[in-house]
Every structure is written in structure tokens, then in C-alpha cells.
CSV table of C-alpha atoms and ligand atoms in Angstrom, one decimal:
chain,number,residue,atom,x,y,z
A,24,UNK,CA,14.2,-54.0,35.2
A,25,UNK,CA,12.3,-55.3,32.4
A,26,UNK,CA,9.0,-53.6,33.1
A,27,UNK,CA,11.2,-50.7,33.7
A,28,UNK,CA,12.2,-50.6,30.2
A,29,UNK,CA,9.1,-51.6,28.7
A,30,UNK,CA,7.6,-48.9,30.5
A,31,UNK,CA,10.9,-46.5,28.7
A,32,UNK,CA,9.6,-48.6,25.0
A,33,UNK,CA,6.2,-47.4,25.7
A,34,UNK,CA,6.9,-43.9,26.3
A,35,UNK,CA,9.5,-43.8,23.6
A,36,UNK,CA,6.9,-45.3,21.2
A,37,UNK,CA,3.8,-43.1,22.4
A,38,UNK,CA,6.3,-40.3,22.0
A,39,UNK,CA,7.1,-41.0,18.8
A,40,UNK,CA,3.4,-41.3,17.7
A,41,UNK,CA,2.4,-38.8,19.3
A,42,UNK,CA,5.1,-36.8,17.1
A,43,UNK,CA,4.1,-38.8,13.5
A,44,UNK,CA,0.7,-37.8,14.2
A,45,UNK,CA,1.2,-33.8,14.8
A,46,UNK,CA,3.9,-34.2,11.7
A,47,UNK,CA,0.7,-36.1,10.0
A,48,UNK,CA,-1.6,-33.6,11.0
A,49,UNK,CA,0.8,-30.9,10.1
A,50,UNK,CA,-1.2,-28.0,8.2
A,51,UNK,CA,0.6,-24.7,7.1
A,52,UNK,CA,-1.5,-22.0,7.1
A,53,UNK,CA,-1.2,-19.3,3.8
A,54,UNK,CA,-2.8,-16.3,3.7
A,55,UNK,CA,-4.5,-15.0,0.5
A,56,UNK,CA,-4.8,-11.0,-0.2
A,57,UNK,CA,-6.5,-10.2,-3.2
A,58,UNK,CA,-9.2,-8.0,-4.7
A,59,UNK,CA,-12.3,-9.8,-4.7
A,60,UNK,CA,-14.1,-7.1,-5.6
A,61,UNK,CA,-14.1,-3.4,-5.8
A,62,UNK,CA,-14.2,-0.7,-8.2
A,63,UNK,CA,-10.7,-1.0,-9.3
A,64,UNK,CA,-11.3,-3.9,-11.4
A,65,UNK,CA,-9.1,-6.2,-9.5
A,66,UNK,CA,-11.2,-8.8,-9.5
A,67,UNK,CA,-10.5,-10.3,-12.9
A,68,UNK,CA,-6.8,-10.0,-11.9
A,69,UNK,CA,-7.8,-12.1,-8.0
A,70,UNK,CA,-9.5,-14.8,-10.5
A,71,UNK,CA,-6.6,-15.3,-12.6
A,72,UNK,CA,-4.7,-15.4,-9.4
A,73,UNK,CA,-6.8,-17.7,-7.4
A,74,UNK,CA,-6.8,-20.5,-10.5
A,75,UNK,CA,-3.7,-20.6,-10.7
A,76,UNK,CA,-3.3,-21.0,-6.8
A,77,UNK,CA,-5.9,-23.6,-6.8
A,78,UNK,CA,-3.9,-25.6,-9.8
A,79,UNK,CA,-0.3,-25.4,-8.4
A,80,UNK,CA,-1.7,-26.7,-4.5
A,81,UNK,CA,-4.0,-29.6,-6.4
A,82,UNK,CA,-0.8,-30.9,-8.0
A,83,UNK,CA,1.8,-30.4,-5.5
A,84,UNK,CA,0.1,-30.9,-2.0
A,85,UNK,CA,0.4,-34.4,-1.8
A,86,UNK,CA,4.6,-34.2,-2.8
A,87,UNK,CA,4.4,-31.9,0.6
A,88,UNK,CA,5.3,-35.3,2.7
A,89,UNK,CA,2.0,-35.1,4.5
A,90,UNK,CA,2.0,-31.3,5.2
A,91,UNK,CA,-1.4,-29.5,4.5
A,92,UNK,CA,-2.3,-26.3,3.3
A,93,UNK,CA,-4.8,-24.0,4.1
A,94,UNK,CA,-5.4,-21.0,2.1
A,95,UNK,CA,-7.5,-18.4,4.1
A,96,UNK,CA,-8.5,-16.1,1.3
A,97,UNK,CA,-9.2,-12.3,2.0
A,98,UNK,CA,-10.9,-9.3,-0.2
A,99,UNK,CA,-9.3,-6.2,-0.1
A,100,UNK,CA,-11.7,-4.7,-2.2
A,101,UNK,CA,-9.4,-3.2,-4.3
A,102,UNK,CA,-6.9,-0.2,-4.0
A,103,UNK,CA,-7.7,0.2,-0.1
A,104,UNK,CA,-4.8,0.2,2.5
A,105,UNK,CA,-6.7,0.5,5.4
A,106,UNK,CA,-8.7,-2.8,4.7
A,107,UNK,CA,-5.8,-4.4,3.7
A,108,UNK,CA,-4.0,-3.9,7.1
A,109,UNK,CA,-6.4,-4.8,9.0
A,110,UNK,CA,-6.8,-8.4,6.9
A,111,UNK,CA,-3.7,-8.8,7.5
A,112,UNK,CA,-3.4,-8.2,11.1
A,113,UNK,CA,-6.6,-10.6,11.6
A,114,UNK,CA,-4.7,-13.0,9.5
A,115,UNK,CA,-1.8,-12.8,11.8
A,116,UNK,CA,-3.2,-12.5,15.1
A,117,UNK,CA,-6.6,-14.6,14.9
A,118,UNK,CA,-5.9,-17.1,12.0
A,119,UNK,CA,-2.5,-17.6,12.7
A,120,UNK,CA,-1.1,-17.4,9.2
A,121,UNK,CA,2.2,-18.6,8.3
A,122,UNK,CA,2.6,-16.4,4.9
A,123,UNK,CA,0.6,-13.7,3.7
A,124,UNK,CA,0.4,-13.7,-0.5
A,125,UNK,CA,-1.8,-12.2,-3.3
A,126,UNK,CA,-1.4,-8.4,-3.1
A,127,UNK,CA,-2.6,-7.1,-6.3
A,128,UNK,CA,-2.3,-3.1,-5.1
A,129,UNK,CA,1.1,-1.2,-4.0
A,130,UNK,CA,-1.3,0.6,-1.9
A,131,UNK,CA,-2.0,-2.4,0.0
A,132,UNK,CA,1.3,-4.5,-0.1
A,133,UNK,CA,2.9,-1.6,1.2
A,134,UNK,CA,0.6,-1.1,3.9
A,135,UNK,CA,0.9,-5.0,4.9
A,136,UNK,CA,4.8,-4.2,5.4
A,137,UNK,CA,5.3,-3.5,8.4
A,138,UNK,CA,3.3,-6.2,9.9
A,139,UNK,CA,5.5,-8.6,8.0
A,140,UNK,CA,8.4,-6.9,10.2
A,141,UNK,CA,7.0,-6.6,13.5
A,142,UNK,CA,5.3,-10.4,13.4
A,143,UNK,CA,8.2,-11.4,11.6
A,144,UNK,CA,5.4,-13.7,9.2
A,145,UNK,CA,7.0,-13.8,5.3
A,146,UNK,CA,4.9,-12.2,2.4
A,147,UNK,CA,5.3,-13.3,-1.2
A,148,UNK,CA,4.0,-10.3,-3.2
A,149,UNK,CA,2.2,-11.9,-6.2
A,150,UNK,CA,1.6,-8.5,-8.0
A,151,UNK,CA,2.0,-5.2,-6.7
A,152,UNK,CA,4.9,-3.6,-8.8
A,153,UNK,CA,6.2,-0.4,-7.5
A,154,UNK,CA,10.0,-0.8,-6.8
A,155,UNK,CA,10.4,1.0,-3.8
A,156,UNK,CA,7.7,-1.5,-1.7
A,157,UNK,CA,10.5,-4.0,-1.0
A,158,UNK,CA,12.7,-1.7,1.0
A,159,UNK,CA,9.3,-1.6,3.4
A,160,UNK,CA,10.0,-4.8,5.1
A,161,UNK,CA,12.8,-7.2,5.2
A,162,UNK,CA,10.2,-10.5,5.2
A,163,UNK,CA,8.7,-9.1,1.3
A,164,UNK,CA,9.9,-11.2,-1.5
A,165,UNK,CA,8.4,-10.4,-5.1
A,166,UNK,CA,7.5,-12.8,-7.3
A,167,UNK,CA,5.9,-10.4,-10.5
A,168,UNK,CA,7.5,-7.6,-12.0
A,169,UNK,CA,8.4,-3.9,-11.0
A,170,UNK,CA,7.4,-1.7,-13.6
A,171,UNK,CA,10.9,-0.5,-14.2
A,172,UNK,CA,12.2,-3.8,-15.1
A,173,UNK,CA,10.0,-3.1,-17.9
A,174,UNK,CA,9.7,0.4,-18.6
A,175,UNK,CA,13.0,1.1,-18.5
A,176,UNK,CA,14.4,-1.4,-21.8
A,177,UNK,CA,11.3,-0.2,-23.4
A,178,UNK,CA,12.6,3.2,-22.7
A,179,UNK,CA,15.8,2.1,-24.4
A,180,UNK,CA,14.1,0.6,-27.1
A,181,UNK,CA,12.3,3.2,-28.0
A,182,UNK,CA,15.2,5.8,-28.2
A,183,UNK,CA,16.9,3.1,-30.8
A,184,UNK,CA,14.1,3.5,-33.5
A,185,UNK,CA,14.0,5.6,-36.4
A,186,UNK,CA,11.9,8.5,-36.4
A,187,UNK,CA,11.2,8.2,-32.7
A,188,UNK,CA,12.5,11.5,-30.9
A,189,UNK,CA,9.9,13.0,-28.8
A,190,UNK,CA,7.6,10.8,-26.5
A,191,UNK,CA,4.8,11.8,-24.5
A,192,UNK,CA,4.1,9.8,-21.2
A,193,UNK,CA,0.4,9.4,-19.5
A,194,UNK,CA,0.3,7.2,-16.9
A,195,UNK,CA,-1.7,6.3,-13.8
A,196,UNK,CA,-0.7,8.3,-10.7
A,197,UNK,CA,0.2,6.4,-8.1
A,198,UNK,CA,3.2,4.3,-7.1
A,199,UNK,CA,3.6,1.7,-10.4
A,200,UNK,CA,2.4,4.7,-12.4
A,201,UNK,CA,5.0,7.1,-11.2
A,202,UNK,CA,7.8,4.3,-11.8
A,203,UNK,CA,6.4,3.5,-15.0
A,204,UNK,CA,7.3,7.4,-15.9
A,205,UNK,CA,10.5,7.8,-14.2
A,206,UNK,CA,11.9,4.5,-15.6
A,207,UNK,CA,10.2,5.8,-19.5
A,208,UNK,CA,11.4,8.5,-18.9
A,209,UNK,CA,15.4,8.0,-17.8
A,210,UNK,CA,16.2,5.5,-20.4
A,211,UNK,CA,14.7,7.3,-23.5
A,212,UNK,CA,16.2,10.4,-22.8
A,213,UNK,CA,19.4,9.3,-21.5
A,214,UNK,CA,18.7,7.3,-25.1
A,215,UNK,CA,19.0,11.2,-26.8
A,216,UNK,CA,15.1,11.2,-26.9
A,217,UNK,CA,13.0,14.1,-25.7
A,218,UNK,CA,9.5,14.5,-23.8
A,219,UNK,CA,7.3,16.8,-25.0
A,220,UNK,CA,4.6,16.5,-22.1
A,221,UNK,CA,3.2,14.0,-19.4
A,222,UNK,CA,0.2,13.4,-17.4
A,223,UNK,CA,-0.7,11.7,-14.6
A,224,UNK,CA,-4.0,10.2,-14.3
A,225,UNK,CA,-6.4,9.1,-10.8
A,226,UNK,CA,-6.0,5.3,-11.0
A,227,UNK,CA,-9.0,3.9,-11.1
A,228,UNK,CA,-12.7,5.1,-13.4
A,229,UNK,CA,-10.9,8.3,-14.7
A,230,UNK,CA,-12.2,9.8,-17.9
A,231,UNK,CA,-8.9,9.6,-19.5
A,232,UNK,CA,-10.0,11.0,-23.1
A,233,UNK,CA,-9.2,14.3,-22.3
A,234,UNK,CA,-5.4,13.3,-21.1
A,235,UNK,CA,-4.9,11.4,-24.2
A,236,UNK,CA,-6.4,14.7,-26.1
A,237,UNK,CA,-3.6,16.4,-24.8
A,238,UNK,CA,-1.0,13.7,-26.1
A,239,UNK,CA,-2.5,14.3,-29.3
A,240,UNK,CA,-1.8,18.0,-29.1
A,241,UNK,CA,1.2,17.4,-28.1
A,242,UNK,CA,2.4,15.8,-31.4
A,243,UNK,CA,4.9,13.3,-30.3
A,244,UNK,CA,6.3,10.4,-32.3
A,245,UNK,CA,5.3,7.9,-29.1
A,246,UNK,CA,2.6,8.0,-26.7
A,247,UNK,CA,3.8,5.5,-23.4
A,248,UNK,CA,1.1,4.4,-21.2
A,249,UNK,CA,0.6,2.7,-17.7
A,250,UNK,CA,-2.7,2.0,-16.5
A,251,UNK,CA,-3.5,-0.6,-13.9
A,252,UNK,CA,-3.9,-4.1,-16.0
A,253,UNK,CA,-7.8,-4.6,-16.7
A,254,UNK,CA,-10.5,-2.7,-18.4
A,255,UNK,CA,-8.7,0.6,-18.4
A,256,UNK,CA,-6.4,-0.8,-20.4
A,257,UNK,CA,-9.3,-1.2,-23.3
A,258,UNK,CA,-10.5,2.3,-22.2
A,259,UNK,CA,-7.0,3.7,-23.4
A,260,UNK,CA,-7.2,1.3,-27.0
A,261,UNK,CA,-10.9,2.5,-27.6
A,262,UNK,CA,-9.7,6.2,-26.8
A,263,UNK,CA,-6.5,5.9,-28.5
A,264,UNK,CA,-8.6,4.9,-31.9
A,265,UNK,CA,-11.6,7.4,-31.1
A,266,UNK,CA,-9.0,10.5,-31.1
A,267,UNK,CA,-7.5,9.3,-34.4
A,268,UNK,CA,-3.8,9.0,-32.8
A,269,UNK,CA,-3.1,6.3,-34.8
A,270,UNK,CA,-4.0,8.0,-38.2
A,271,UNK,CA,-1.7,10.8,-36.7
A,272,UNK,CA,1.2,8.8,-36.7
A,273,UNK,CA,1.4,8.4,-33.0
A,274,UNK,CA,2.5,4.5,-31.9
A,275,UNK,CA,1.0,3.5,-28.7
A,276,UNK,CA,3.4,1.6,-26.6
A,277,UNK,CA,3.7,0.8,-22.7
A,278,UNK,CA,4.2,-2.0,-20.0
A,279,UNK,CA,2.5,-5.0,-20.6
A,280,UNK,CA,0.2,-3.8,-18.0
A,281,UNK,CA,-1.3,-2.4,-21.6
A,282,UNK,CA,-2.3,-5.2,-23.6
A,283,UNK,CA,-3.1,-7.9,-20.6
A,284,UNK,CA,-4.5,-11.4,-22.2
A,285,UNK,CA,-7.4,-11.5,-21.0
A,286,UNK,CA,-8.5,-8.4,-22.0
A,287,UNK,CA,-7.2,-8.9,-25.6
A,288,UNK,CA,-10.6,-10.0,-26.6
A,289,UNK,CA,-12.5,-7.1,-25.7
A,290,UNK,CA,-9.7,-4.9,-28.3
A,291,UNK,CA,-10.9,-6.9,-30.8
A,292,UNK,CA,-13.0,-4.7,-32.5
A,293,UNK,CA,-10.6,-1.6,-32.3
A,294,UNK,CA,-8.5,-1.9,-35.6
A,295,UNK,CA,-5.7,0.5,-34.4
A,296,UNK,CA,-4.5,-1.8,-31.7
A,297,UNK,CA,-2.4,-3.9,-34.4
A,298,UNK,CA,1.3,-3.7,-34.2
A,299,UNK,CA,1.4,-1.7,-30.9
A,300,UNK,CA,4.3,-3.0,-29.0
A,301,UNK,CA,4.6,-3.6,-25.2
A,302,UNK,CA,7.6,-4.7,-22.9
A,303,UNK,CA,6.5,-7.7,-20.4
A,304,UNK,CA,7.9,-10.8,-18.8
A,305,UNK,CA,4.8,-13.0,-19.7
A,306,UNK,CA,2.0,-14.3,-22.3
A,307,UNK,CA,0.1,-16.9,-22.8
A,308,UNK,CA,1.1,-17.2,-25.8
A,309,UNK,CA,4.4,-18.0,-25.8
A,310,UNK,CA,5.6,-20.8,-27.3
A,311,UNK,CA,8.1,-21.9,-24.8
A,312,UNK,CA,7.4,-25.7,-24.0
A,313,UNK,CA,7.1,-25.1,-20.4
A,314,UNK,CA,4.8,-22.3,-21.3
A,315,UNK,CA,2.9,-24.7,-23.8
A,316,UNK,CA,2.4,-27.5,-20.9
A,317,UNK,CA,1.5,-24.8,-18.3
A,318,UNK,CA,-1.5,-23.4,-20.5
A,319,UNK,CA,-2.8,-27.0,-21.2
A,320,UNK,CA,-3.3,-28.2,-17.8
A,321,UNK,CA,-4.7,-24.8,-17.7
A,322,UNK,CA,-7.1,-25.4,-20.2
A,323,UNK,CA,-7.8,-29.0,-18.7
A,324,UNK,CA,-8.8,-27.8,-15.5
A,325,UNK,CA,-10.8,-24.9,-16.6
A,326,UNK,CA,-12.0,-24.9,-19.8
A,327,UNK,CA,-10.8,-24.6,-23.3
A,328,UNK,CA,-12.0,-20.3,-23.6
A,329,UNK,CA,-9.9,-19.6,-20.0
A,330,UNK,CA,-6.1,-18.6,-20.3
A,331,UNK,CA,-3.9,-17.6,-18.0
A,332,UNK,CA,-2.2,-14.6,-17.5
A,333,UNK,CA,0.2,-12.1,-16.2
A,334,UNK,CA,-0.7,-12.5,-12.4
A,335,UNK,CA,-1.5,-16.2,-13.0
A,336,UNK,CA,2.2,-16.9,-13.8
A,337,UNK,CA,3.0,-15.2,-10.4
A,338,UNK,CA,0.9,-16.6,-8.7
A,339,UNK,CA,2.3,-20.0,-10.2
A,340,UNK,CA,5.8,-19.4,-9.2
A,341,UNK,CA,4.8,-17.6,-6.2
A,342,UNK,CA,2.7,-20.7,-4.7
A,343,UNK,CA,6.7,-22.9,-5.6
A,344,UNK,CA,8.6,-20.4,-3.8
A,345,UNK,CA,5.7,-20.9,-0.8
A,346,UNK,CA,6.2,-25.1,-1.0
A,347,UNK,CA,10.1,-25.1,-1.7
A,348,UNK,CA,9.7,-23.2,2.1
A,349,UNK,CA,7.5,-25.7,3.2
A,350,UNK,CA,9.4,-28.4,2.0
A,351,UNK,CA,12.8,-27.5,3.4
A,352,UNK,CA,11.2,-27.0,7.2
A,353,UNK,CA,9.2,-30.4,7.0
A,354,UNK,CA,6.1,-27.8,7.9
A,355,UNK,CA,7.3,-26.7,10.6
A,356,UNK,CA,7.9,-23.0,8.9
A,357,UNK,CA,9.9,-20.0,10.7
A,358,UNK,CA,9.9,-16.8,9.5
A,359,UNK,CA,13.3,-16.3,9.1
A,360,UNK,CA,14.2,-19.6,7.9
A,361,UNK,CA,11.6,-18.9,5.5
A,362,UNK,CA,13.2,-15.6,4.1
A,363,UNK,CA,16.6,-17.6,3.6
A,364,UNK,CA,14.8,-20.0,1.6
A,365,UNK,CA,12.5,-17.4,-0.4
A,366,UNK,CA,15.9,-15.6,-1.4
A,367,UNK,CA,17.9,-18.3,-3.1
A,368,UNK,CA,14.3,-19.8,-5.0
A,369,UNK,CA,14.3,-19.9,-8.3
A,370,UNK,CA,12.6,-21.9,-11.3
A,371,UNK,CA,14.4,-22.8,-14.6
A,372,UNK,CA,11.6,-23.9,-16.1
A,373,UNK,CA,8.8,-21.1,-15.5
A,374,UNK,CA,6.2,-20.8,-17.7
A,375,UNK,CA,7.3,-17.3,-18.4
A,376,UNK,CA,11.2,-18.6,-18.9
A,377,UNK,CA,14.0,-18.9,-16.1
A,378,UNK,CA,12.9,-16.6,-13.0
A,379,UNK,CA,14.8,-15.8,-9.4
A,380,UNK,CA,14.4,-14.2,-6.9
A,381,UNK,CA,17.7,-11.3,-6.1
A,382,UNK,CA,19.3,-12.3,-2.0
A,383,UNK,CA,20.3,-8.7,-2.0
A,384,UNK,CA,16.5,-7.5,-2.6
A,385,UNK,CA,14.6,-9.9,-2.5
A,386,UNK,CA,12.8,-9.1,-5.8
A,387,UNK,CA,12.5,-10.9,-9.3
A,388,UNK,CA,14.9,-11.0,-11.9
A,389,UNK,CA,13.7,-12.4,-15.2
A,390,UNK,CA,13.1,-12.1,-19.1
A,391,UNK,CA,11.5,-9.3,-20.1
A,392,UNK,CA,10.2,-9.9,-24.2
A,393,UNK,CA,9.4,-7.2,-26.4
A,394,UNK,CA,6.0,-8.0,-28.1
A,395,UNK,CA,3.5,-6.9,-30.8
A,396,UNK,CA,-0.1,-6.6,-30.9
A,397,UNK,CA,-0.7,-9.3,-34.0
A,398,UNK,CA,-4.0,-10.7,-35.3
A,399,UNK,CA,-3.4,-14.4,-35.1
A,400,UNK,CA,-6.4,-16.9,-36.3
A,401,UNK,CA,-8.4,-13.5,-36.3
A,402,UNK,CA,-7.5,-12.9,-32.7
A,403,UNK,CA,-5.5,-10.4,-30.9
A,404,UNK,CA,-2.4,-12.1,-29.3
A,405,UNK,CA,0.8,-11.0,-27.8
A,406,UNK,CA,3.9,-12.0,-29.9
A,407,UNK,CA,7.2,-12.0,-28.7
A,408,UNK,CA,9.7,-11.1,-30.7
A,409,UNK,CA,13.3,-9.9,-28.5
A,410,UNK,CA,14.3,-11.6,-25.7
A,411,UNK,CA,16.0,-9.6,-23.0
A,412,UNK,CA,17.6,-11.8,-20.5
A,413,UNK,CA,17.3,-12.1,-16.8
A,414,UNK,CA,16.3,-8.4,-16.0
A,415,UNK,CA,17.1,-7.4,-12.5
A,416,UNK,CA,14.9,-4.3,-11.1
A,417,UNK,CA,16.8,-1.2,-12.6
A,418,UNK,CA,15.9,1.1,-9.6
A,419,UNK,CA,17.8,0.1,-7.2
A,420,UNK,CA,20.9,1.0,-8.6
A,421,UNK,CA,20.0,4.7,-9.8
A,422,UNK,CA,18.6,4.7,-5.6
A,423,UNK,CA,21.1,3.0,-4.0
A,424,UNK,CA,19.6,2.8,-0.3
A,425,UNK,CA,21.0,5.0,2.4
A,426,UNK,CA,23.6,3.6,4.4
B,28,PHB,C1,0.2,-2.1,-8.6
B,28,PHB,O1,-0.6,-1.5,-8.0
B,28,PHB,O2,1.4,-2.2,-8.2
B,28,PHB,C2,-0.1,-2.6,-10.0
B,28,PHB,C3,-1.4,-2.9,-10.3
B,28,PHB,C4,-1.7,-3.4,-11.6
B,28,PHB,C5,-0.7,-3.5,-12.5
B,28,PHB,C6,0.6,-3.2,-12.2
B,28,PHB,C7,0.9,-2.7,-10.9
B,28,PHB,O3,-1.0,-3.9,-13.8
């Protein structure tokens, strides 16, 4: 009898080992969609990402309770859905990925969608903006912006100041671009404003002086602008100065897709970039404490001339939402658990001020502060001025989705 319960200990306790040591070994696998390269200029954008990736996993791994992570990092090359599909097949099929994350490009998050559904594996988007992408899947939750949360109280804005009737939109033409308009567009005249012309440009490498030339013809009190954050967004300062719009009494004023941090320094030189205001959820220079704590470690891990930015803040709270997952399964992540989880996160105390994610669509709702271009210390910074509090996507509600 006693052997025969030893025997029943030994299993028990072998068992039980044998369980600590798969929980021990227990690695959750994330994959990482981003534009490493490519002629799109995403791959500024994937660095800023990728730090702050990097930062949020070196702090909070070890609170994981043993649980690893392993980020399997993939380049999309830019605005390709094609390649991005078939990364993220391979990174469901072959690398067995628990989430898929990153996303710069609508393009491409919308082309990941309906792998999400069919392999049931949860994608945070950390970027990709267009508001109609998270009707594509029901395992997509957002973590950036959409471009109407923006667009549209900028719209609003707009229509409130003096001496601001006619408005003239130019933005890029594809999905963010095309919301960026529509949302402009709704709120300022629905404001009593008028448009007087628009323009959509190819996304990526256009020659957009002679769109902006027809702005400038156009003679409106406002020129709005999207363009995909990066060096495009220079291209449209150093145009917008060439043409003399500024000297024509034309304010520039857009998403902050327009005036991104880390491209502020290359505006530097262009003198009619001062006092042009932009709508956004995030800068780096905010003075909120969180916001002041968050750059510091920042600059303590990687140097004092690297700041973050918009994507890095998503990428931030994106990498939480990803661990609060974890951390609620032990590791032992299902997809649909996962979504529950992913719907209900939230963070008081982003760096970019209180931020949730919406059950009902799964996308962010958060502050979106009006800012102007200001010369501070001789350089070029975002400053926030108006809070607006805890946007929620506008879209939805002007496309309610069919029953
Ligand atoms: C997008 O493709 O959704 C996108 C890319 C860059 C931005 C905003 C949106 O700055």
C-alpha cells in the first residue's frame, strides 16, 4: 500500500514538474509587421516602433511570471499587401505566432485581416489608421489613431475661426487619405464652411508641387493636408514655402500625420512652418508627467538626440495591451480569450494621456490636442494648446454597419 502510494507521490510530483517546467519554459510568440524598408519611407516610422517595443519588453518581461517573449520581426517593405499576407500567413502557419503587431500601412493591415479571422490569432494594429480596417476582422484591435478622430475636430475647429470660410483639401489617395478628406470635409462644412477644390495625390514619391499649385490658385483661406507621416511631410513644408502660400494668406493645417517629431528637424530651415496648427493624440513634447518619464527612459536607453514619437507611443501601449493578455492567461494565450481582454484594456497613465480601447469596435478612444508649430530653444516643437477629451472614432456613427 505504501509503495503504492509512493509510486501515486512520484507521479503526482513528476507531474507537477513536469508542468512548472513547460509553465517555466513558457514562451509566447509575437509577431512584428513593419516596414523595414521600402520606398514609402516607413522605415523611420518601423524604428521608432521597434524602440519602443524593445524598451516596454526590457522592463516588463520579467513581471510576466516566467512567461517569455519572442518577437519574430517581419519587413513588409512598405505599402505592399501582397507581402504583407504572405508574412503573415508564414507567421501563422510556420512560426506559430500568438499575435501579429506593427502594421504601419492600411494596405497591409487590411490585407492581414482575414487571416486574423480564419486562424482566429489576435492583431494589435500599431499604426495603420483608416477607419473602416476594423470592420475587416473581428480579432483587429487598434491601438493608434484613425484619421477621423482627428480630422474631423480639426474640421470643427477650423469652421469656428474668424476669416476661415473656404478650405481646400490635398491629401494622399488611398484609405487614411480619403478619411482624412471625408472627415475635413463633413465637419467644416456641416461647420457653415465651403470647399473650393481638392486633390488627391499617389501616396508615396509624388511630385506634389503642382497639387499644391492648384491650392494656391484656388485662393482659399485654409489648405488641409494628409500625407503619410515621414519625409513627405517636409516635402509639403518646403513646397508650401517655395509657392509663397504662406505670404498669400493661406494657413497650412492637417493631421498630425503633418508635422511628425522626428521630422521636425529637417523644417527647420523653412520659416513659414511657424504657427501652423495640427490635430493629433501625441508629442513628445508634452508636458504631461507620464509623458515626461516616458521620454527620459527614452532618452536613457537611446541617447539624448533620439525622441519618440507618434508610432512609438503605440507601439508603447500596444506592447501593454499584448502583456495585460499575457498576463491574465498565465501564457497560455487563446485567441478569443485574448480579444475579451484586448477590449476592456486601457491605460490611465499613457504617455499620450488616458487611452482605451472601444468593446463595441475595438478601436482607440483618446485625447486628441490641438497644437502649433512653435520655435522653442530655436527648435521646431509641437505645442499643445486644447485638449479634447477621450475621442472615440467619428466614423462609425455617420456608417453605422449593416445589420
Ligand atoms: C496608414 O497607411 O494608415 C497611415 C500611414 C501613415 C500615417 C497615417 C496612416 O501617418
Amino acid at each position: 500500500m505504501r509503495t503504492r502510494w509512493k509510486s501515486v507521490e512520484i507521479a503526482l510530483a513528476g507531474f507537477a514538474a513536469l508542468w512548472t517546467a513547460s509553465a517555466d519554459a513558457q514562451t509566447v510568440k509575437i509577431g512584428v509587421i513593419s516596414s523595414y524598408s521600402g520606398a514609402a519611407g516607413g522605415s523611420v516610422i518601423a524604428d521608432l516602433m521597434d524602440k519602443a517595443i524593445n524598451l516596454y519588453v526590457k522592463q516588463n518581461e520579467s513581471k510576466l511570471g516566467g512567461v517569455k517573449i519572442e518577437l519574430v520581426r517581419r519587413d513588409d517593405t512598405g505599402i505592399a499587401p501582397d507581402t504583407a499576407k504572405r508574412l503573415a500567413q508564414e507567421l501563422i502557419t510556420r512560426d506559430r505566432v500568438q499575435f501579429i503587431t506593427g502594421l504601419i500601412y492600411t494596405p497591409n493591415a487590411n490585407a492581414v485581416a482575414p487571416l486574423a479571422t480564419e486562424a482566429k490569432v489576435p492583431v494589435v494594429i500599431m499604426n495603420a489608421g483608416t477607419s473602416s480596417t476594423m470592420r475587416l476582422s473581428p480579432y483587429l484591435a487598434r491601438v493608434s489613431f484613425t484619421l477621423w478622430q482627428s480630422s474631423y475636430p480639426l474640421g470643427q475647429w477650423a469652421a469656428k475661426q474668424p476669416n476661415t470660410k473656404k478650405a481646400f483639401t490635398a491629401v494622399a489617395d488611398y484609405g487614411p487619405g480619403i478619411d482624412a478628406e471625408q472627415a475635413f470635409t463633413k465637419a467644416f462644412t456641416d461647420g457653415g464652411g465651403q470647399i473650393v477644390g481638392s486633390v488627391r495625390m499617389p501616396p508615396t514619391n509624388a511630385e506634389m508641387t503642382p497639387f499644391l499649385q492648384r491650392a494656391l490658385d484656388a485662393k482659399p483661406d485654409v489648405l488641409f493636408v494628409f500625407v503619410p507621416a515621414g519625409t513627405q511631410a517636409t516635402a509639403i513644408m518646403k513646397i508650401y514655402g517655395d509657392l509663397g502660400m504662406a505670404k498669400a494668406g493661406i494657413k497650412l493645417i492637417g493631421p498630425g500625420d503633418l508635422t511628425p517629431d522626428e521630422e521636425l528637424p529637417n523644417m527647420g530651415g523653412i520659416a513659414s512652418t511657424d504657427g501652423i496648427i495640427t490635430m493629433h493624440h501625441y508629442t513628445a513634447n508634452a508636458k504631461r508627467p507620464e509623458n515626461l518619464a516616458f521620454v527620459d527612459a527614452w532618452k536613457k536607453e537611446y541617447g539624448p538626440n533620439s525622441s519618440p514619437s507618434f508610432y512609438s507611443v503605440a507601439a508603447w501601449d500596444g506592447m501593454d495591451a499584448i502583456f495585460t493578455a499575457i498576463r491574465a492567461q498565465n501564457g497560455r494565450v487563446d485567441g478569443d480569450k485574448t480579444m475579451e481582454i484586448l477590449k476592456t484594456w486601457q491605460n490611465p497613465a499613457s504617455p499620450r494621456g488616458p487611452v482605451r480601447i472601444d468593446p463595441e469596435t475595438r478601436d482607440v478612444v483618446q485625447n486628441e490636442y490641438m497644437r502649433r508649430l512653435e520655435r522653442v530653444d530655436g527648435k521646431l516643437v509641437n505645442v499643445e494648446f486644447e485638449t479634447i477629451p477621450m475621442v472615440k472614432d467619428p466614423w462609425p456613427q455617420f456608417n453605422p454597419p449593416p445589420r
